[in-house]
């Protein structure tokens, strides 16, 4: 059985649980710059470079991953959101991209296998790739709308390096998450498809969009339906939303995707909206109650948390949806569906 078939088989039985935030959990460790830097001898200040902890202080991502598995996660993601050449250049750590991704994937793989061996329930590893701090769709120069900092092929190659290392470390899926620019996501898709072809096997892709305003669009202007039309060709094993706002604000957009998409729906919202200090106050029972509404409505297949969520949030979500039936995958009419900023469906 392929890894895609294994996940689909598990998802047919129940609502699956993914993990929660890494960034806000790492902040709780109150690490110093020396903790981040280790003995790598890097010239830049490393404080805040969460991804490099896989090399310099692996007990941090390992402990966090273990706590999410103990809370009930079926899927754990690698702590590699910014482990790409573009983002690591800010820390002078470009040459460590492969090492970071391999090490992080190995941590997640080892723990996932350990928990699966205990109870026979499969655990999966999602290799996380973030959007980088560049955008292919928009110019950073208001005086030159046609200017782009990077090109599509360059970003595709950056993602390919990261994806190859994640797979080498043991990732099952490639999670293209927090998509604020659909064109960036397409570069990730192209890289993942090429990586799978090089391996000679299916390398399933997970897609997760982030909304930048309450109208339900990402930064490049796409609605959730237009985004689906733009990425459906990649046959993602999950599609959904993460980060953005809290669960309450995502409700109508989850409903839209659920009715539209012929694949699994995975949603992992922030623990509410941040307060004036940038901290997240939403209690686990509140988050769990809000996402349970989606489960009760048969709209989701995988649930978890993003910024501000903790192992306690994940446990509360797992407990809240235990025993509820999984969403039945939609079977949309066969139509030609295109995407500008708005969706376009050709009539029969």
mmCIF file of C-alpha atoms in Angstrom:
data_model
loop_
_atom_site.group_PDB
_atom_site.id
_atom_site.type_symbol
_atom_site.label_atom_id
_atom_site.label_comp_id
_atom_site.label_asym_id
_atom_site.label_seq_id
_atom_site.Cartn_x
_atom_site.Cartn_y
_atom_site.Cartn_z
ATOM 1 C CA UNK A 1 0.000 0.000 0.000
ATOM 2 C CA UNK A 2 1.367 3.416 -0.936
ATOM 3 C CA UNK A 3 1.636 6.200 1.623
ATOM 4 C CA UNK A 4 -1.209 8.047 -0.142
ATOM 5 C CA UNK A 5 -3.428 4.964 0.147
ATOM 6 C CA UNK A 6 -2.467 4.522 3.809
ATOM 7 C CA UNK A 7 -3.482 8.069 4.710
ATOM 8 C CA UNK A 8 -6.742 7.812 2.770
ATOM 9 C CA UNK A 9 -7.520 4.522 4.510
ATOM 10 C CA UNK A 10 -6.964 6.067 7.954
ATOM 11 C CA UNK A 11 -8.950 9.174 6.998
ATOM 12 C CA UNK A 12 -11.909 7.008 5.993
ATOM 13 C CA UNK A 13 -12.107 5.664 9.544
ATOM 14 C CA UNK A 14 -12.111 8.912 11.534
ATOM 15 C CA UNK A 15 -11.140 12.567 11.619
ATOM 16 C CA UNK A 16 -7.362 12.663 11.770
ATOM 17 C CA UNK A 17 -5.306 14.987 13.935
ATOM 18 C CA UNK A 18 -2.240 16.915 12.850
ATOM 19 C CA UNK A 19 0.051 18.822 15.196
ATOM 20 C CA UNK A 20 0.170 22.401 16.446
ATOM 21 C CA UNK A 21 2.556 25.326 16.382
ATOM 22 C CA UNK A 22 6.322 25.075 16.614
ATOM 23 C CA UNK A 23 7.260 28.766 16.667
ATOM 24 C CA UNK A 24 5.235 29.798 19.698
ATOM 25 C CA UNK A 25 6.168 26.577 21.502
ATOM 26 C CA UNK A 26 9.867 27.222 20.870
ATOM 27 C CA UNK A 27 9.467 30.727 22.309
ATOM 28 C CA UNK A 28 8.433 29.131 25.596
ATOM 29 C CA UNK A 29 11.916 27.633 25.913
ATOM 30 C CA UNK A 30 13.396 31.161 26.315
ATOM 31 C CA UNK A 31 16.477 30.201 24.324
ATOM 32 C CA UNK A 32 19.523 32.437 24.106
ATOM 33 C CA UNK A 33 21.393 33.283 20.915
ATOM 34 C CA UNK A 34 24.084 30.826 21.987
ATOM 35 C CA UNK A 35 21.468 28.072 22.210
ATOM 36 C CA UNK A 36 20.458 28.722 18.612
ATOM 37 C CA UNK A 37 24.007 29.130 17.306
ATOM 38 C CA UNK A 38 25.581 26.109 18.988
ATOM 39 C CA UNK A 39 29.117 25.447 17.825
ATOM 40 C CA UNK A 40 28.446 25.930 14.117
ATOM 41 C CA UNK A 41 30.613 29.041 13.953
ATOM 42 C CA UNK A 42 28.111 31.101 11.953
ATOM 43 C CA UNK A 43 28.823 34.802 11.429
ATOM 44 C CA UNK A 44 25.215 36.023 11.839
ATOM 45 C CA UNK A 45 23.072 36.283 14.955
ATOM 46 C CA UNK A 46 20.959 33.091 15.034
ATOM 47 C CA UNK A 47 18.342 34.064 17.613
ATOM 48 C CA UNK A 48 14.936 33.297 16.127
ATOM 49 C CA UNK A 49 16.257 30.794 13.580
ATOM 50 C CA UNK A 50 13.944 28.051 14.824
ATOM 51 C CA UNK A 51 14.810 25.627 12.039
ATOM 52 C CA UNK A 52 18.495 25.422 12.942
ATOM 53 C CA UNK A 53 17.629 23.901 16.321
ATOM 54 C CA UNK A 54 17.481 20.515 14.581
ATOM 55 C CA UNK A 55 21.281 20.797 14.466
ATOM 56 C CA UNK A 56 22.165 22.859 17.536
ATOM 57 C CA UNK A 57 19.550 21.891 20.116
ATOM 58 C CA UNK A 58 17.575 18.930 18.707
ATOM 59 C CA UNK A 59 15.974 18.178 22.063
ATOM 60 C CA UNK A 60 13.740 21.231 21.524
ATOM 61 C CA UNK A 61 11.939 20.144 18.306
ATOM 62 C CA UNK A 62 12.093 16.541 19.520
ATOM 63 C CA UNK A 63 10.326 17.353 22.789
ATOM 64 C CA UNK A 64 7.673 19.438 21.039
ATOM 65 C CA UNK A 65 7.026 16.724 18.453
ATOM 66 C CA UNK A 66 6.769 14.080 21.162
ATOM 67 C CA UNK A 67 4.253 16.182 23.078
ATOM 68 C CA UNK A 68 2.074 16.526 19.981
ATOM 69 C CA UNK A 69 2.166 12.778 19.389
ATOM 70 C CA UNK A 70 1.249 12.189 23.029
ATOM 71 C CA UNK A 71 -1.650 14.626 22.554
ATOM 72 C CA UNK A 72 -3.036 12.438 19.756
ATOM 73 C CA UNK A 73 -1.481 13.631 16.496
ATOM 74 C CA UNK A 74 -1.694 11.247 13.554
ATOM 75 C CA UNK A 75 0.448 13.601 11.439
ATOM 76 C CA UNK A 76 3.474 15.548 12.644
ATOM 77 C CA UNK A 77 5.215 18.172 10.564
ATOM 78 C CA UNK A 78 8.905 18.920 10.366
ATOM 79 C CA UNK A 79 10.218 22.103 11.977
ATOM 80 C CA UNK A 80 11.404 23.403 8.598
ATOM 81 C CA UNK A 81 9.095 26.310 7.752
ATOM 82 C CA UNK A 82 12.055 28.556 6.883
ATOM 83 C CA UNK A 83 14.640 25.880 6.106
ATOM 84 C CA UNK A 84 15.269 27.055 2.566
ATOM 85 C CA UNK A 85 18.124 28.917 0.914
ATOM 86 C CA UNK A 86 16.227 32.222 0.691
ATOM 87 C CA UNK A 87 15.145 32.352 4.329
ATOM 88 C CA UNK A 88 18.385 30.914 5.741
ATOM 89 C CA UNK A 89 20.364 33.580 3.871
ATOM 90 C CA UNK A 90 19.125 36.028 6.504
ATOM 91 C CA UNK A 91 21.102 34.005 9.038
ATOM 92 C CA UNK A 92 24.150 33.249 6.883
ATOM 93 C CA UNK A 93 23.225 29.566 7.048
ATOM 94 C CA UNK A 94 22.481 28.808 3.395
ATOM 95 C CA UNK A 95 25.073 26.020 3.318
ATOM 96 C CA UNK A 96 23.212 24.170 6.084
ATOM 97 C CA UNK A 97 19.827 23.885 4.335
ATOM 98 C CA UNK A 98 20.218 20.205 3.459
ATOM 99 C CA UNK A 99 21.523 19.286 6.917
ATOM 100 C CA UNK A 100 18.684 21.129 8.677
ATOM 101 C CA UNK A 101 15.973 19.458 6.605
ATOM 102 C CA UNK A 102 17.435 15.968 6.834
ATOM 103 C CA UNK A 103 17.918 16.255 10.602
ATOM 104 C CA UNK A 104 14.441 17.689 11.216
ATOM 105 C CA UNK A 105 12.756 15.021 9.101
ATOM 106 C CA UNK A 106 14.730 12.313 10.895
ATOM 107 C CA UNK A 107 13.519 13.585 14.274
ATOM 108 C CA UNK A 108 9.882 13.516 13.164
ATOM 109 C CA UNK A 109 10.278 10.146 11.427
ATOM 110 C CA UNK A 110 11.887 8.475 14.427
ATOM 111 C CA UNK A 111 9.197 9.666 16.820
ATOM 112 C CA UNK A 112 6.344 8.884 14.418
ATOM 113 C CA UNK A 113 7.641 5.330 14.026
ATOM 114 C CA UNK A 114 8.121 4.995 17.785
ATOM 115 C CA UNK A 115 4.483 5.893 18.489
ATOM 116 C CA UNK A 116 3.186 3.744 15.626
ATOM 117 C CA UNK A 117 5.090 0.758 17.019
ATOM 118 C CA UNK A 118 3.435 1.220 20.423
ATOM 119 C CA UNK A 119 -0.171 0.887 19.287
ATOM 120 C CA UNK A 120 -0.067 -0.143 15.621
ATOM 121 C CA UNK A 121 -1.742 3.085 14.491
ATOM 122 C CA UNK A 122 0.100 4.672 11.565
ATOM 123 C CA UNK A 123 1.735 8.048 12.142
ATOM 124 C CA UNK A 124 2.735 10.235 9.224
ATOM 125 C CA UNK A 125 5.404 12.875 8.658
ATOM 126 C CA UNK A 126 4.675 15.998 6.646
ATOM 127 C CA UNK A 127 7.740 17.803 5.331
ATOM 128 C CA UNK A 128 6.843 21.461 5.865
ATOM 129 C CA UNK A 129 7.872 24.124 3.371
ATOM 130 C CA UNK A 130 6.909 27.734 3.960
ATOM 131 C CA UNK A 131 6.334 30.508 1.434
ATOM 132 C CA UNK A 132 9.753 32.210 1.983
ATOM 133 C CA UNK A 133 9.902 35.981 2.474
ATOM 134 C CA UNK A 134 9.734 36.637 -1.283
ATOM 135 C CA UNK A 135 6.719 36.830 -3.572
ATOM 136 C CA UNK A 136 6.527 35.959 -7.255
ATOM 137 C CA UNK A 137 3.202 37.690 -7.866
ATOM 138 C CA UNK A 138 3.872 41.130 -6.452
ATOM 139 C CA UNK A 139 6.557 43.774 -6.758
ATOM 140 C CA UNK A 140 8.283 44.949 -3.564
ATOM 141 C CA UNK A 141 8.834 48.298 -5.282
ATOM 142 C CA UNK A 142 5.699 50.468 -5.440
ATOM 143 C CA UNK A 143 7.343 52.557 -8.154
ATOM 144 C CA UNK A 144 8.022 49.545 -10.397
ATOM 145 C CA UNK A 145 5.051 47.148 -10.514
ATOM 146 C CA UNK A 146 6.820 44.857 -12.981
ATOM 147 C CA UNK A 147 9.875 44.285 -10.789
ATOM 148 C CA UNK A 148 10.371 40.898 -9.122
ATOM 149 C CA UNK A 149 13.077 40.012 -6.584
ATOM 150 C CA UNK A 150 13.247 36.401 -7.756
ATOM 151 C CA UNK A 151 12.075 34.312 -10.706
ATOM 152 C CA UNK A 152 9.847 31.238 -10.777
ATOM 153 C CA UNK A 153 12.582 28.791 -11.806
ATOM 154 C CA UNK A 154 14.882 30.020 -9.052
ATOM 155 C CA UNK A 155 12.224 29.527 -6.359
ATOM 156 C CA UNK A 156 11.370 26.125 -7.802
ATOM 157 C CA UNK A 157 15.027 25.094 -7.475
ATOM 158 C CA UNK A 158 15.161 26.439 -3.900
ATOM 159 C CA UNK A 159 12.144 24.318 -3.011
ATOM 160 C CA UNK A 160 13.544 21.285 -4.810
ATOM 161 C CA UNK A 161 16.695 21.348 -2.669
ATOM 162 C CA UNK A 162 14.567 21.472 0.469
ATOM 163 C CA UNK A 163 12.149 18.778 -0.683
ATOM 164 C CA UNK A 164 14.927 16.356 -1.644
ATOM 165 C CA UNK A 165 16.428 16.721 1.837
ATOM 166 C CA UNK A 166 13.076 16.268 3.587
ATOM 167 C CA UNK A 167 12.418 13.066 1.668
ATOM 168 C CA UNK A 168 15.927 11.843 2.427
ATOM 169 C CA UNK A 169 15.202 12.387 6.115
ATOM 170 C CA UNK A 170 11.982 10.362 5.959
ATOM 171 C CA UNK A 171 9.075 12.714 5.175
ATOM 172 C CA UNK A 172 5.962 11.031 3.760
ATOM 173 C CA UNK A 173 4.328 14.116 2.265
ATOM 174 C CA UNK A 174 5.352 17.604 1.216
ATOM 175 C CA UNK A 175 3.258 20.200 3.034
ATOM 176 C CA UNK A 176 3.194 23.495 1.111
ATOM 177 C CA UNK A 177 1.731 25.644 3.859
ATOM 178 C CA UNK A 178 0.791 29.221 4.710
ATOM 179 C CA UNK A 179 0.365 29.993 1.014
ATOM 180 C CA UNK A 180 0.040 33.756 0.695
ATOM 181 C CA UNK A 181 1.109 33.776 -2.965
ATOM 182 C CA UNK A 182 -0.413 31.159 -5.250
ATOM 183 C CA UNK A 183 2.467 31.465 -7.712
ATOM 184 C CA UNK A 184 4.957 30.643 -4.941
ATOM 185 C CA UNK A 185 2.837 27.576 -4.206
ATOM 186 C CA UNK A 186 2.988 26.560 -7.849
ATOM 187 C CA UNK A 187 6.792 26.688 -7.691
ATOM 188 C CA UNK A 188 6.579 24.340 -4.705
ATOM 189 C CA UNK A 189 4.214 22.056 -6.585
ATOM 190 C CA UNK A 190 6.548 21.894 -9.581
ATOM 191 C CA UNK A 191 9.480 21.097 -7.305
ATOM 192 C CA UNK A 192 7.563 18.337 -5.508
ATOM 193 C CA UNK A 193 6.406 16.780 -8.769
ATOM 194 C CA UNK A 194 9.969 16.793 -10.106
ATOM 195 C CA UNK A 195 11.246 15.286 -6.847
ATOM 196 C CA UNK A 196 8.677 12.495 -7.064
ATOM 197 C CA UNK A 197 9.600 11.788 -10.672
ATOM 198 C CA UNK A 198 13.273 11.572 -9.700
ATOM 199 C CA UNK A 199 12.366 9.083 -6.986
ATOM 200 C CA UNK A 200 10.212 7.097 -9.393
ATOM 201 C CA UNK A 201 7.213 7.150 -7.069
ATOM 202 C CA UNK A 202 4.264 9.204 -5.927
ATOM 203 C CA UNK A 203 5.275 11.990 -3.523
ATOM 204 C CA UNK A 204 1.944 13.293 -2.187
ATOM 205 C CA UNK A 205 1.482 17.023 -1.727
ATOM 206 C CA UNK A 206 -0.502 18.754 0.995
ATOM 207 C CA UNK A 207 -1.650 22.329 0.285
ATOM 208 C CA UNK A 208 -2.643 24.910 2.860
ATOM 209 C CA UNK A 209 -3.611 28.476 2.040
ATOM 210 C CA UNK A 210 -3.556 31.427 4.427
ATOM 211 C CA UNK A 211 -6.057 34.262 4.203
ATOM 212 C CA UNK A 212 -4.861 37.831 4.616
ATOM 213 C CA UNK A 213 -8.240 39.512 5.066
ATOM 214 C CA UNK A 214 -11.765 38.634 6.097
ATOM 215 C CA UNK A 215 -12.996 38.667 2.493
ATOM 216 C CA UNK A 216 -11.279 35.288 2.104
ATOM 217 C CA UNK A 217 -8.343 36.042 -0.176
ATOM 218 C CA UNK A 218 -4.636 35.416 0.087
ATOM 219 C CA UNK A 219 -2.050 38.143 -0.526
ATOM 220 C CA UNK A 220 -1.945 37.457 -4.265
ATOM 221 C CA UNK A 221 -5.700 38.043 -4.362
ATOM 222 C CA UNK A 222 -7.132 34.559 -4.872
ATOM 223 C CA UNK A 223 -10.319 33.399 -3.220
ATOM 224 C CA UNK A 224 -10.279 29.919 -1.688
ATOM 225 C CA UNK A 225 -12.228 28.535 -4.650
ATOM 226 C CA UNK A 226 -9.903 30.154 -7.194
ATOM 227 C CA UNK A 227 -6.933 28.792 -5.247
ATOM 228 C CA UNK A 228 -8.364 25.277 -5.474
ATOM 229 C CA UNK A 229 -8.872 25.614 -9.214
ATOM 230 C CA UNK A 230 -5.244 26.778 -9.522
ATOM 231 C CA UNK A 231 -3.691 23.826 -7.649
ATOM 232 C CA UNK A 232 -6.089 20.908 -8.233
ATOM 233 C CA UNK A 233 -3.919 19.577 -11.069
ATOM 234 C CA UNK A 234 -1.296 18.629 -8.468
ATOM 235 C CA UNK A 235 -3.731 16.071 -6.995
ATOM 236 C CA UNK A 236 -2.993 17.188 -3.418
ATOM 237 C CA UNK A 237 -3.866 14.619 -0.803
ATOM 238 C CA UNK A 238 -5.114 17.429 1.444
ATOM 239 C CA UNK A 239 -6.233 20.982 0.755
ATOM 240 C CA UNK A 240 -7.175 23.524 3.348
ATOM 241 C CA UNK A 241 -6.357 26.554 5.436
ATOM 242 C CA UNK A 242 -3.911 27.380 8.183
ATOM 243 C CA UNK A 243 -2.744 30.355 10.214
ATOM 244 C CA UNK A 244 -4.850 33.337 9.049
ATOM 245 C CA UNK A 245 -7.330 34.074 11.793
ATOM 246 C CA UNK A 246 -8.934 31.976 14.450
ATOM 247 C CA UNK A 247 -11.362 29.189 13.679
ATOM 248 C CA UNK A 248 -14.397 31.446 14.005
ATOM 249 C CA UNK A 249 -13.354 33.639 11.072
ATOM 250 C CA UNK A 250 -12.528 30.653 8.850
ATOM 251 C CA UNK A 251 -15.959 29.018 9.108
ATOM 252 C CA UNK A 252 -17.463 30.131 5.737
ATOM 253 C CA UNK A 253 -14.264 29.335 3.840
ATOM 254 C CA UNK A 254 -14.015 25.830 5.299
ATOM 255 C CA UNK A 255 -17.610 25.251 4.188
ATOM 256 C CA UNK A 256 -16.744 26.385 0.649
ATOM 257 C CA UNK A 257 -13.746 24.076 0.322
ATOM 258 C CA UNK A 258 -15.571 21.126 1.842
ATOM 259 C CA UNK A 259 -18.316 21.235 -0.763
ATOM 260 C CA UNK A 260 -15.911 21.790 -3.635
ATOM 261 C CA UNK A 261 -12.831 19.618 -3.226
ATOM 262 C CA UNK A 262 -12.455 15.981 -4.241
ATOM 263 C CA UNK A 263 -9.716 15.398 -1.697
ATOM 264 C CA UNK A 264 -9.217 15.556 2.079
ATOM 265 C CA UNK A 265 -9.805 18.857 3.881
ATOM 266 C CA UNK A 266 -7.174 19.794 6.489
ATOM 267 C CA UNK A 267 -7.588 22.939 8.596
ATOM 268 C CA UNK A 268 -5.299 24.128 11.366
ATOM 269 C CA UNK A 269 -6.166 27.650 12.521
ATOM 270 C CA UNK A 270 -4.419 29.931 14.954
ATOM 271 C CA UNK A 271 -5.524 29.807 18.568
ATOM 272 C CA UNK A 272 -7.720 32.839 18.023
ATOM 273 C CA UNK A 273 -6.384 36.294 17.274
ATOM 274 C CA UNK A 274 -3.297 37.671 19.063
ATOM 275 C CA UNK A 275 -3.716 40.215 21.837
ATOM 276 C CA UNK A 276 -1.976 43.591 22.055
ATOM 277 C CA UNK A 277 1.276 41.871 23.059
ATOM 278 C CA UNK A 278 1.138 39.425 20.161
ATOM 279 C CA UNK A 279 0.230 36.522 22.428
ATOM 280 C CA UNK A 280 -2.577 34.021 21.938
ATOM 281 C CA UNK A 281 -5.139 33.763 24.722
ATOM 282 C CA UNK A 282 -7.697 31.345 23.267
ATOM 283 C CA UNK A 283 -8.037 28.390 25.593
ATOM 284 C CA UNK A 284 -7.859 24.802 24.290
ATOM 285 C CA UNK A 285 -11.514 24.114 25.122
ATOM 286 C CA UNK A 286 -12.564 27.160 23.069
ATOM 287 C CA UNK A 287 -10.520 26.205 20.003
ATOM 288 C CA UNK A 288 -11.727 22.616 20.243
ATOM 289 C CA UNK A 289 -15.360 23.715 20.457
ATOM 290 C CA UNK A 290 -15.039 25.911 17.367
ATOM 291 C CA UNK A 291 -13.373 23.293 15.135
ATOM 292 C CA UNK A 292 -15.799 20.634 16.387
ATOM 293 C CA UNK A 293 -18.547 22.615 14.632
ATOM 294 C CA UNK A 294 -16.829 21.811 11.315
ATOM 295 C CA UNK A 295 -16.581 18.159 12.294
ATOM 296 C CA UNK A 296 -20.246 18.061 13.319
ATOM 297 C CA UNK A 297 -21.136 19.524 9.914
ATOM 298 C CA UNK A 298 -19.068 16.869 8.095
ATOM 299 C CA UNK A 299 -16.725 19.461 6.610
ATOM 300 C CA UNK A 300 -13.229 18.309 7.658
ATOM 301 C CA UNK A 301 -10.945 15.291 7.513
ATOM 302 C CA UNK A 302 -7.869 16.553 9.393
ATOM 303 C CA UNK A 303 -7.719 19.095 12.231
ATOM 304 C CA UNK A 304 -4.864 20.738 14.106
ATOM 305 C CA UNK A 305 -3.525 24.098 15.195
ATOM 306 C CA UNK A 306 -1.232 26.869 13.997
ATOM 307 C CA UNK A 307 0.181 29.922 15.816
ATOM 308 C CA UNK A 308 -0.500 29.904 19.538
ATOM 309 C CA UNK A 309 -1.718 26.326 19.629
ATOM 310 C CA UNK A 310 -0.123 23.953 22.119
ATOM 311 C CA UNK A 311 -0.181 20.226 22.834
ATOM 312 C CA UNK A 312 -3.095 20.999 25.164
ATOM 313 C CA UNK A 313 -5.017 22.485 22.217
ATOM 314 C CA UNK A 314 -4.298 19.409 20.099
ATOM 315 C CA UNK A 315 -5.435 17.053 22.859
ATOM 316 C CA UNK A 316 -8.630 19.056 23.334
ATOM 317 C CA UNK A 317 -9.330 18.913 19.587
ATOM 318 C CA UNK A 318 -8.609 15.172 19.461
ATOM 319 C CA UNK A 319 -10.936 14.542 22.400
ATOM 320 C CA UNK A 320 -13.674 16.779 20.965
ATOM 321 C CA UNK A 321 -13.881 14.996 17.602
ATOM 322 C CA UNK A 322 -13.216 11.444 18.795
ATOM 323 C CA UNK A 323 -15.900 9.132 17.418
ATOM 324 C CA UNK A 324 -17.270 11.659 14.939
ATOM 325 C CA UNK A 325 -17.492 10.468 11.330
ATOM 326 C CA UNK A 326 -15.017 11.782 8.795
ATOM 327 C CA UNK A 327 -16.116 14.068 5.985
ATOM 328 C CA UNK A 328 -17.179 12.255 2.833
ATOM 329 C CA UNK A 329 -14.986 13.439 -0.040
ATOM 330 C CA UNK A 330 -16.954 15.591 -2.462
ATOM 331 C CA UNK A 331 -17.643 14.393 -6.001
ATOM 332 C CA UNK A 332 -17.997 17.582 -8.052
ATOM 333 C CA UNK A 333 -19.495 17.677 -11.516
ATOM 334 C CA UNK A 334 -16.969 17.366 -14.316
ATOM 335 C CA UNK A 335 -16.445 20.891 -15.589
ATOM 336 C CA UNK A 336 -13.585 22.994 -16.884
ATOM 337 C CA UNK A 337 -12.646 25.091 -13.860
ATOM 338 C CA UNK A 338 -10.216 27.973 -14.240
ATOM 339 C CA UNK A 339 -8.803 30.590 -11.910
ATOM 340 C CA UNK A 340 -8.025 34.235 -12.173
ATOM 341 C CA UNK A 341 -8.416 36.045 -8.879
ATOM 342 C CA UNK A 342 -11.975 34.716 -9.011
ATOM 343 C CA UNK A 343 -12.985 31.173 -9.958
ATOM 344 C CA UNK A 344 -14.380 30.544 -13.410
ATOM 345 C CA UNK A 345 -16.421 27.447 -14.255
ATOM 346 C CA UNK A 346 -17.375 26.794 -17.842
ATOM 347 C CA UNK A 347 -20.976 25.807 -18.458
ATOM 348 C CA UNK A 348 -21.733 22.351 -19.796
#
